């Protein structure tokens, strides 16, 4: 096991009716910027619950943070937040609203010329406005981590940043807020959480028995919950299980002391940046193709994954590795998420931009640093049809 430091300061408030707790979570006297997306919170009753909990608080609203939150939109919020002397940001929505709010929190205090430097040049975040979250979409784990991913239209870029200063102070997770999710967003959430675990688990053996078993437990839970939540979207227990699984998948615990891959996410972000497909759709395309392409490097873990997660015990090692990957892909498809580029009408032309750009920006990626432009191109081409 590698050395690690783990500190997670996010207070999680989980369960039915917990939005009312907002009243006591934010001090009266704070000036709140209430951020949200395109309006789902207005139709599913979440907005009303938030407003009623904040009846005595002073607040300004910023609506319209889009999926894959855009730099241009967020900079408008930064201007408002500065002018209004905001000292607390409350994000109400999915991962995009929360990531966007993390960016606003940091960009408000950025002293350099352009806050895009935060994701683009890894500029240091020296200060950030405190924030809290009411999560309405289980998927990203953003509610319990310090990451954010921001997109920029003009350059077709989608880039992440990390700063311990943008951990939410608290995250309210009321599974009832997720009843209104479409089948597509629900399935996306299952896939995103699944792939977060795979990025941290499906690498090479690292003498991390606890982390492996924890990762396998959440994967098994997702295999169990996925079909159930799709079949019974109004079942509270399934919604609650999915919400907690997605948080656990990317709150840092299973990543302690182990290598991380994250190449699927790097490639997926480029697919979203260039073609606009949903984050989870991009992952469903890339992960199976990447596992096939990198199967030699990941051999031992693929066998372990096949046996412990899919109960694959018979046949040659080759057969078991192939089957484990096949079953993963079929699981995504069973949820209705396409796993080939043709499912999203993406053709071969222009794909080479992706590997080139990742390599220019980050060099080779993956847990062994052996995935370069050529490998990325091969992965994407193998995922065409
Ligand atoms: O904008 P509104 O109207 O709220 O609608 C949203 C949006 O259209 C809708 N939605 C959210 N909650 C709903 C709902 N609709 C009905 N009922 C509800 N309860 O769902 C749509 C998608 O929302 P979005 O926030 O974009 O989805 P998600 O939570 O999957 O977030 C995706 C973003 O997070 C980033 C992704 O790259 C992408 O930009 N990620 C962030 C990570 C992190 N911070 O750690 C890690 C992830 O790997 C990921 O990269
Ligand atoms: Zn993800």
JSON list of C-alpha atoms in Angstrom, two decimals, residues 76-200:
[
{"chain": "A", "resi": 76, "resn": "UNK", "atom": "CA", "xyz": [-21.45, 36.03, -14.89]},
{"chain": "A", "resi": 77, "resn": "UNK", "atom": "CA", "xyz": [-22.17, 34.52, -11.49]},
{"chain": "A", "resi": 78, "resn": "UNK", "atom": "CA", "xyz": [-18.72, 35.56, -10.27]},
{"chain": "A", "resi": 79, "resn": "UNK", "atom": "CA", "xyz": [-19.49, 39.20, -11.14]},
{"chain": "A", "resi": 80, "resn": "UNK", "atom": "CA", "xyz": [-22.80, 39.07, -9.31]},
{"chain": "A", "resi": 81, "resn": "UNK", "atom": "CA", "xyz": [-21.25, 37.34, -6.30]},
{"chain": "A", "resi": 82, "resn": "UNK", "atom": "CA", "xyz": [-18.53, 39.98, -6.06]},
{"chain": "A", "resi": 83, "resn": "UNK", "atom": "CA", "xyz": [-20.95, 42.89, -6.46]},
{"chain": "A", "resi": 84, "resn": "UNK", "atom": "CA", "xyz": [-23.35, 41.45, -3.89]},
{"chain": "A", "resi": 85, "resn": "UNK", "atom": "CA", "xyz": [-20.55, 40.63, -1.43]},
{"chain": "A", "resi": 86, "resn": "UNK", "atom": "CA", "xyz": [-21.65, 37.04, -1.21]},
{"chain": "A", "resi": 87, "resn": "UNK", "atom": "CA", "xyz": [-20.13, 35.05, 1.62]},
{"chain": "A", "resi": 88, "resn": "UNK", "atom": "CA", "xyz": [-21.80, 31.66, 1.20]},
{"chain": "A", "resi": 89, "resn": "UNK", "atom": "CA", "xyz": [-22.74, 29.70, -1.92]},
{"chain": "A", "resi": 90, "resn": "UNK", "atom": "CA", "xyz": [-25.54, 27.14, -1.81]},
{"chain": "A", "resi": 91, "resn": "UNK", "atom": "CA", "xyz": [-25.61, 24.80, -4.80]},
{"chain": "A", "resi": 92, "resn": "UNK", "atom": "CA", "xyz": [-28.94, 23.10, -5.48]},
{"chain": "A", "resi": 93, "resn": "UNK", "atom": "CA", "xyz": [-28.83, 20.53, -8.26]},
{"chain": "A", "resi": 94, "resn": "UNK", "atom": "CA", "xyz": [-26.60, 17.89, -9.83]},
{"chain": "A", "resi": 95, "resn": "UNK", "atom": "CA", "xyz": [-22.86, 17.66, -10.25]},
{"chain": "A", "resi": 96, "resn": "UNK", "atom": "CA", "xyz": [-22.77, 20.42, -12.82]},
{"chain": "A", "resi": 97, "resn": "UNK", "atom": "CA", "xyz": [-24.35, 23.02, -10.57]},
{"chain": "A", "resi": 98, "resn": "UNK", "atom": "CA", "xyz": [-22.06, 21.96, -7.75]},
{"chain": "A", "resi": 99, "resn": "UNK", "atom": "CA", "xyz": [-18.90, 21.95, -9.87]},
{"chain": "A", "resi": 100, "resn": "UNK", "atom": "CA", "xyz": [-19.90, 25.33, -11.28]},
{"chain": "A", "resi": 101, "resn": "UNK", "atom": "CA", "xyz": [-20.43, 26.62, -7.75]},
{"chain": "A", "resi": 102, "resn": "UNK", "atom": "CA", "xyz": [-17.00, 25.38, -6.69]},
{"chain": "A", "resi": 103, "resn": "UNK", "atom": "CA", "xyz": [-15.53, 27.33, -9.59]},
{"chain": "A", "resi": 104, "resn": "UNK", "atom": "CA", "xyz": [-17.49, 30.46, -8.68]},
{"chain": "A", "resi": 105, "resn": "UNK", "atom": "CA", "xyz": [-16.30, 30.10, -5.07]},
{"chain": "A", "resi": 106, "resn": "UNK", "atom": "CA", "xyz": [-12.66, 30.02, -6.18]},
{"chain": "A", "resi": 107, "resn": "UNK", "atom": "CA", "xyz": [-12.89, 32.45, -9.13]},
{"chain": "A", "resi": 108, "resn": "UNK", "atom": "CA", "xyz": [-14.44, 35.18, -6.95]},
{"chain": "A", "resi": 109, "resn": "UNK", "atom": "CA", "xyz": [-11.10, 35.58, -5.22]},
{"chain": "A", "resi": 110, "resn": "UNK", "atom": "CA", "xyz": [-8.75, 34.86, -8.08]},
{"chain": "A", "resi": 111, "resn": "UNK", "atom": "CA", "xyz": [-6.10, 37.55, -8.33]},
{"chain": "A", "resi": 112, "resn": "UNK", "atom": "CA", "xyz": [-4.69, 36.61, -11.72]},
{"chain": "A", "resi": 113, "resn": "UNK", "atom": "CA", "xyz": [-5.93, 37.90, -15.04]},
{"chain": "A", "resi": 114, "resn": "UNK", "atom": "CA", "xyz": [-8.31, 35.11, -16.00]},
{"chain": "A", "resi": 115, "resn": "UNK", "atom": "CA", "xyz": [-9.90, 32.56, -13.67]},
{"chain": "A", "resi": 116, "resn": "UNK", "atom": "CA", "xyz": [-9.81, 30.01, -16.50]},
{"chain": "A", "resi": 117, "resn": "UNK", "atom": "CA", "xyz": [-6.19, 29.58, -15.37]},
{"chain": "A", "resi": 118, "resn": "UNK", "atom": "CA", "xyz": [-7.53, 27.63, -12.39]},
{"chain": "A", "resi": 119, "resn": "UNK", "atom": "CA", "xyz": [-8.44, 24.57, -14.47]},
{"chain": "A", "resi": 120, "resn": "UNK", "atom": "CA", "xyz": [-6.23, 25.34, -17.47]},
{"chain": "A", "resi": 121, "resn": "UNK", "atom": "CA", "xyz": [-2.91, 26.13, -15.79]},
{"chain": "A", "resi": 122, "resn": "UNK", "atom": "CA", "xyz": [-3.56, 24.60, -12.39]},
{"chain": "A", "resi": 123, "resn": "UNK", "atom": "CA", "xyz": [-3.31, 28.09, -10.90]},
{"chain": "A", "resi": 124, "resn": "UNK", "atom": "CA", "xyz": [-3.31, 27.92, -7.11]},
{"chain": "A", "resi": 125, "resn": "UNK", "atom": "CA", "xyz": [-6.63, 28.56, -5.39]},
{"chain": "A", "resi": 126, "resn": "UNK", "atom": "CA", "xyz": [-5.59, 30.76, -2.49]},
{"chain": "A", "resi": 127, "resn": "UNK", "atom": "CA", "xyz": [-9.07, 31.47, -1.20]},
{"chain": "A", "resi": 128, "resn": "UNK", "atom": "CA", "xyz": [-12.63, 30.31, -1.84]},
{"chain": "A", "resi": 129, "resn": "UNK", "atom": "CA", "xyz": [-16.04, 31.33, -0.58]},
{"chain": "A", "resi": 130, "resn": "UNK", "atom": "CA", "xyz": [-17.52, 28.60, 1.66]},
{"chain": "A", "resi": 131, "resn": "UNK", "atom": "CA", "xyz": [-20.17, 26.50, 0.01]},
{"chain": "A", "resi": 132, "resn": "UNK", "atom": "CA", "xyz": [-22.84, 23.94, 0.76]},
{"chain": "A", "resi": 133, "resn": "UNK", "atom": "CA", "xyz": [-24.91, 21.65, -1.40]},
{"chain": "A", "resi": 134, "resn": "UNK", "atom": "CA", "xyz": [-28.33, 20.14, -1.85]},
{"chain": "A", "resi": 135, "resn": "UNK", "atom": "CA", "xyz": [-27.70, 17.28, -4.25]},
{"chain": "A", "resi": 136, "resn": "UNK", "atom": "CA", "xyz": [-30.41, 16.17, -6.66]},
{"chain": "A", "resi": 137, "resn": "UNK", "atom": "CA", "xyz": [-28.51, 13.73, -8.89]},
{"chain": "A", "resi": 138, "resn": "UNK", "atom": "CA", "xyz": [-26.38, 10.85, -7.60]},
{"chain": "A", "resi": 139, "resn": "UNK", "atom": "CA", "xyz": [-23.44, 10.36, -9.96]},
{"chain": "A", "resi": 140, "resn": "UNK", "atom": "CA", "xyz": [-20.35, 12.49, -9.61]},
{"chain": "A", "resi": 141, "resn": "UNK", "atom": "CA", "xyz": [-19.41, 12.29, -5.92]},
{"chain": "A", "resi": 142, "resn": "UNK", "atom": "CA", "xyz": [-18.82, 16.04, -6.14]},
{"chain": "A", "resi": 143, "resn": "UNK", "atom": "CA", "xyz": [-20.90, 16.39, -2.96]},
{"chain": "A", "resi": 144, "resn": "UNK", "atom": "CA", "xyz": [-18.08, 14.82, -0.96]},
{"chain": "A", "resi": 145, "resn": "UNK", "atom": "CA", "xyz": [-14.95, 15.72, -2.88]},
{"chain": "A", "resi": 146, "resn": "UNK", "atom": "CA", "xyz": [-12.92, 18.77, -3.82]},
{"chain": "A", "resi": 147, "resn": "UNK", "atom": "CA", "xyz": [-12.96, 18.36, -7.60]},
{"chain": "A", "resi": 148, "resn": "UNK", "atom": "CA", "xyz": [-14.78, 20.33, -10.27]},
{"chain": "A", "resi": 149, "resn": "UNK", "atom": "CA", "xyz": [-14.92, 20.04, -14.05]},
{"chain": "A", "resi": 150, "resn": "UNK", "atom": "CA", "xyz": [-15.54, 23.15, -16.12]},
{"chain": "A", "resi": 151, "resn": "UNK", "atom": "CA", "xyz": [-16.17, 23.48, -19.85]},
{"chain": "A", "resi": 152, "resn": "UNK", "atom": "CA", "xyz": [-15.27, 26.25, -22.24]},
{"chain": "A", "resi": 153, "resn": "UNK", "atom": "CA", "xyz": [-17.27, 26.48, -25.42]},
{"chain": "A", "resi": 154, "resn": "UNK", "atom": "CA", "xyz": [-15.04, 28.81, -27.37]},
{"chain": "A", "resi": 155, "resn": "UNK", "atom": "CA", "xyz": [-12.11, 26.39, -27.24]},
{"chain": "A", "resi": 156, "resn": "UNK", "atom": "CA", "xyz": [-14.09, 23.14, -26.88]},
{"chain": "A", "resi": 157, "resn": "UNK", "atom": "CA", "xyz": [-12.24, 22.35, -23.67]},
{"chain": "A", "resi": 158, "resn": "UNK", "atom": "CA", "xyz": [-13.40, 20.52, -20.56]},
{"chain": "A", "resi": 159, "resn": "UNK", "atom": "CA", "xyz": [-10.93, 20.67, -17.70]},
{"chain": "A", "resi": 160, "resn": "UNK", "atom": "CA", "xyz": [-10.83, 19.73, -14.03]},
{"chain": "A", "resi": 161, "resn": "UNK", "atom": "CA", "xyz": [-9.39, 21.41, -10.99]},
{"chain": "A", "resi": 162, "resn": "UNK", "atom": "CA", "xyz": [-8.93, 20.36, -7.41]},
{"chain": "A", "resi": 163, "resn": "UNK", "atom": "CA", "xyz": [-8.62, 22.42, -4.29]},
{"chain": "A", "resi": 164, "resn": "UNK", "atom": "CA", "xyz": [-9.26, 21.44, -0.67]},
{"chain": "A", "resi": 165, "resn": "UNK", "atom": "CA", "xyz": [-10.80, 24.90, -0.29]},
{"chain": "A", "resi": 166, "resn": "UNK", "atom": "CA", "xyz": [-13.83, 23.87, -2.36]},
{"chain": "A", "resi": 167, "resn": "UNK", "atom": "CA", "xyz": [-14.97, 20.90, -0.33]},
{"chain": "A", "resi": 168, "resn": "UNK", "atom": "CA", "xyz": [-18.60, 21.63, 0.49]},
{"chain": "A", "resi": 169, "resn": "UNK", "atom": "CA", "xyz": [-19.05, 22.40, 4.19]},
{"chain": "A", "resi": 170, "resn": "UNK", "atom": "CA", "xyz": [-22.11, 20.19, 4.08]},
{"chain": "A", "resi": 171, "resn": "UNK", "atom": "CA", "xyz": [-24.07, 18.19, 1.53]},
{"chain": "A", "resi": 172, "resn": "UNK", "atom": "CA", "xyz": [-27.73, 17.39, 1.96]},
{"chain": "A", "resi": 173, "resn": "UNK", "atom": "CA", "xyz": [-28.67, 14.13, 0.28]},
{"chain": "A", "resi": 174, "resn": "UNK", "atom": "CA", "xyz": [-32.41, 13.57, 0.26]},
{"chain": "A", "resi": 175, "resn": "UNK", "atom": "CA", "xyz": [-33.14, 10.63, -2.05]},
{"chain": "A", "resi": 176, "resn": "UNK", "atom": "CA", "xyz": [-36.66, 11.96, -2.58]},
{"chain": "A", "resi": 177, "resn": "UNK", "atom": "CA", "xyz": [-35.19, 14.78, -4.67]},
{"chain": "A", "resi": 178, "resn": "UNK", "atom": "CA", "xyz": [-34.10, 12.15, -7.20]},
{"chain": "A", "resi": 179, "resn": "UNK", "atom": "CA", "xyz": [-37.55, 10.70, -7.96]},
{"chain": "A", "resi": 180, "resn": "UNK", "atom": "CA", "xyz": [-37.92, 13.21, -10.78]},
{"chain": "A", "resi": 181, "resn": "UNK", "atom": "CA", "xyz": [-34.76, 12.13, -12.62]},
{"chain": "A", "resi": 182, "resn": "UNK", "atom": "CA", "xyz": [-35.28, 10.83, -16.13]},
{"chain": "A", "resi": 183, "resn": "UNK", "atom": "CA", "xyz": [-34.27, 7.24, -16.92]},
{"chain": "A", "resi": 184, "resn": "UNK", "atom": "CA", "xyz": [-31.34, 8.65, -18.88]},
{"chain": "A", "resi": 185, "resn": "UNK", "atom": "CA", "xyz": [-29.98, 10.68, -15.96]},
{"chain": "A", "resi": 186, "resn": "UNK", "atom": "CA", "xyz": [-30.57, 7.85, -13.52]},
{"chain": "A", "resi": 187, "resn": "UNK", "atom": "CA", "xyz": [-28.68, 5.39, -15.73]},
{"chain": "A", "resi": 188, "resn": "UNK", "atom": "CA", "xyz": [-25.94, 7.97, -16.26]},
{"chain": "A", "resi": 189, "resn": "UNK", "atom": "CA", "xyz": [-25.52, 8.15, -12.50]},
{"chain": "A", "resi": 190, "resn": "UNK", "atom": "CA", "xyz": [-25.10, 4.39, -12.15]},
{"chain": "A", "resi": 191, "resn": "UNK", "atom": "CA", "xyz": [-22.52, 4.32, -14.93]},
{"chain": "A", "resi": 192, "resn": "UNK", "atom": "CA", "xyz": [-20.56, 7.33, -13.66]},
{"chain": "A", "resi": 193, "resn": "UNK", "atom": "CA", "xyz": [-20.34, 5.88, -10.14]},
{"chain": "A", "resi": 194, "resn": "UNK", "atom": "CA", "xyz": [-19.36, 2.47, -11.53]},
{"chain": "A", "resi": 195, "resn": "UNK", "atom": "CA", "xyz": [-16.57, 3.96, -13.60]},
{"chain": "A", "resi": 196, "resn": "UNK", "atom": "CA", "xyz": [-15.29, 6.06, -10.69]},
{"chain": "A", "resi": 197, "resn": "UNK", "atom": "CA", "xyz": [-14.74, 2.84, -8.79]},
{"chain": "A", "resi": 198, "resn": "UNK", "atom": "CA", "xyz": [-13.08, 1.15, -11.77]},
{"chain": "A", "resi": 199, "resn": "UNK", "atom": "CA", "xyz": [-10.65, 4.05, -12.21]},
{"chain": "A", "resi": 200, "resn": "UNK", "atom": "CA", "xyz": [-9.38, 3.46, -8.67]}
]
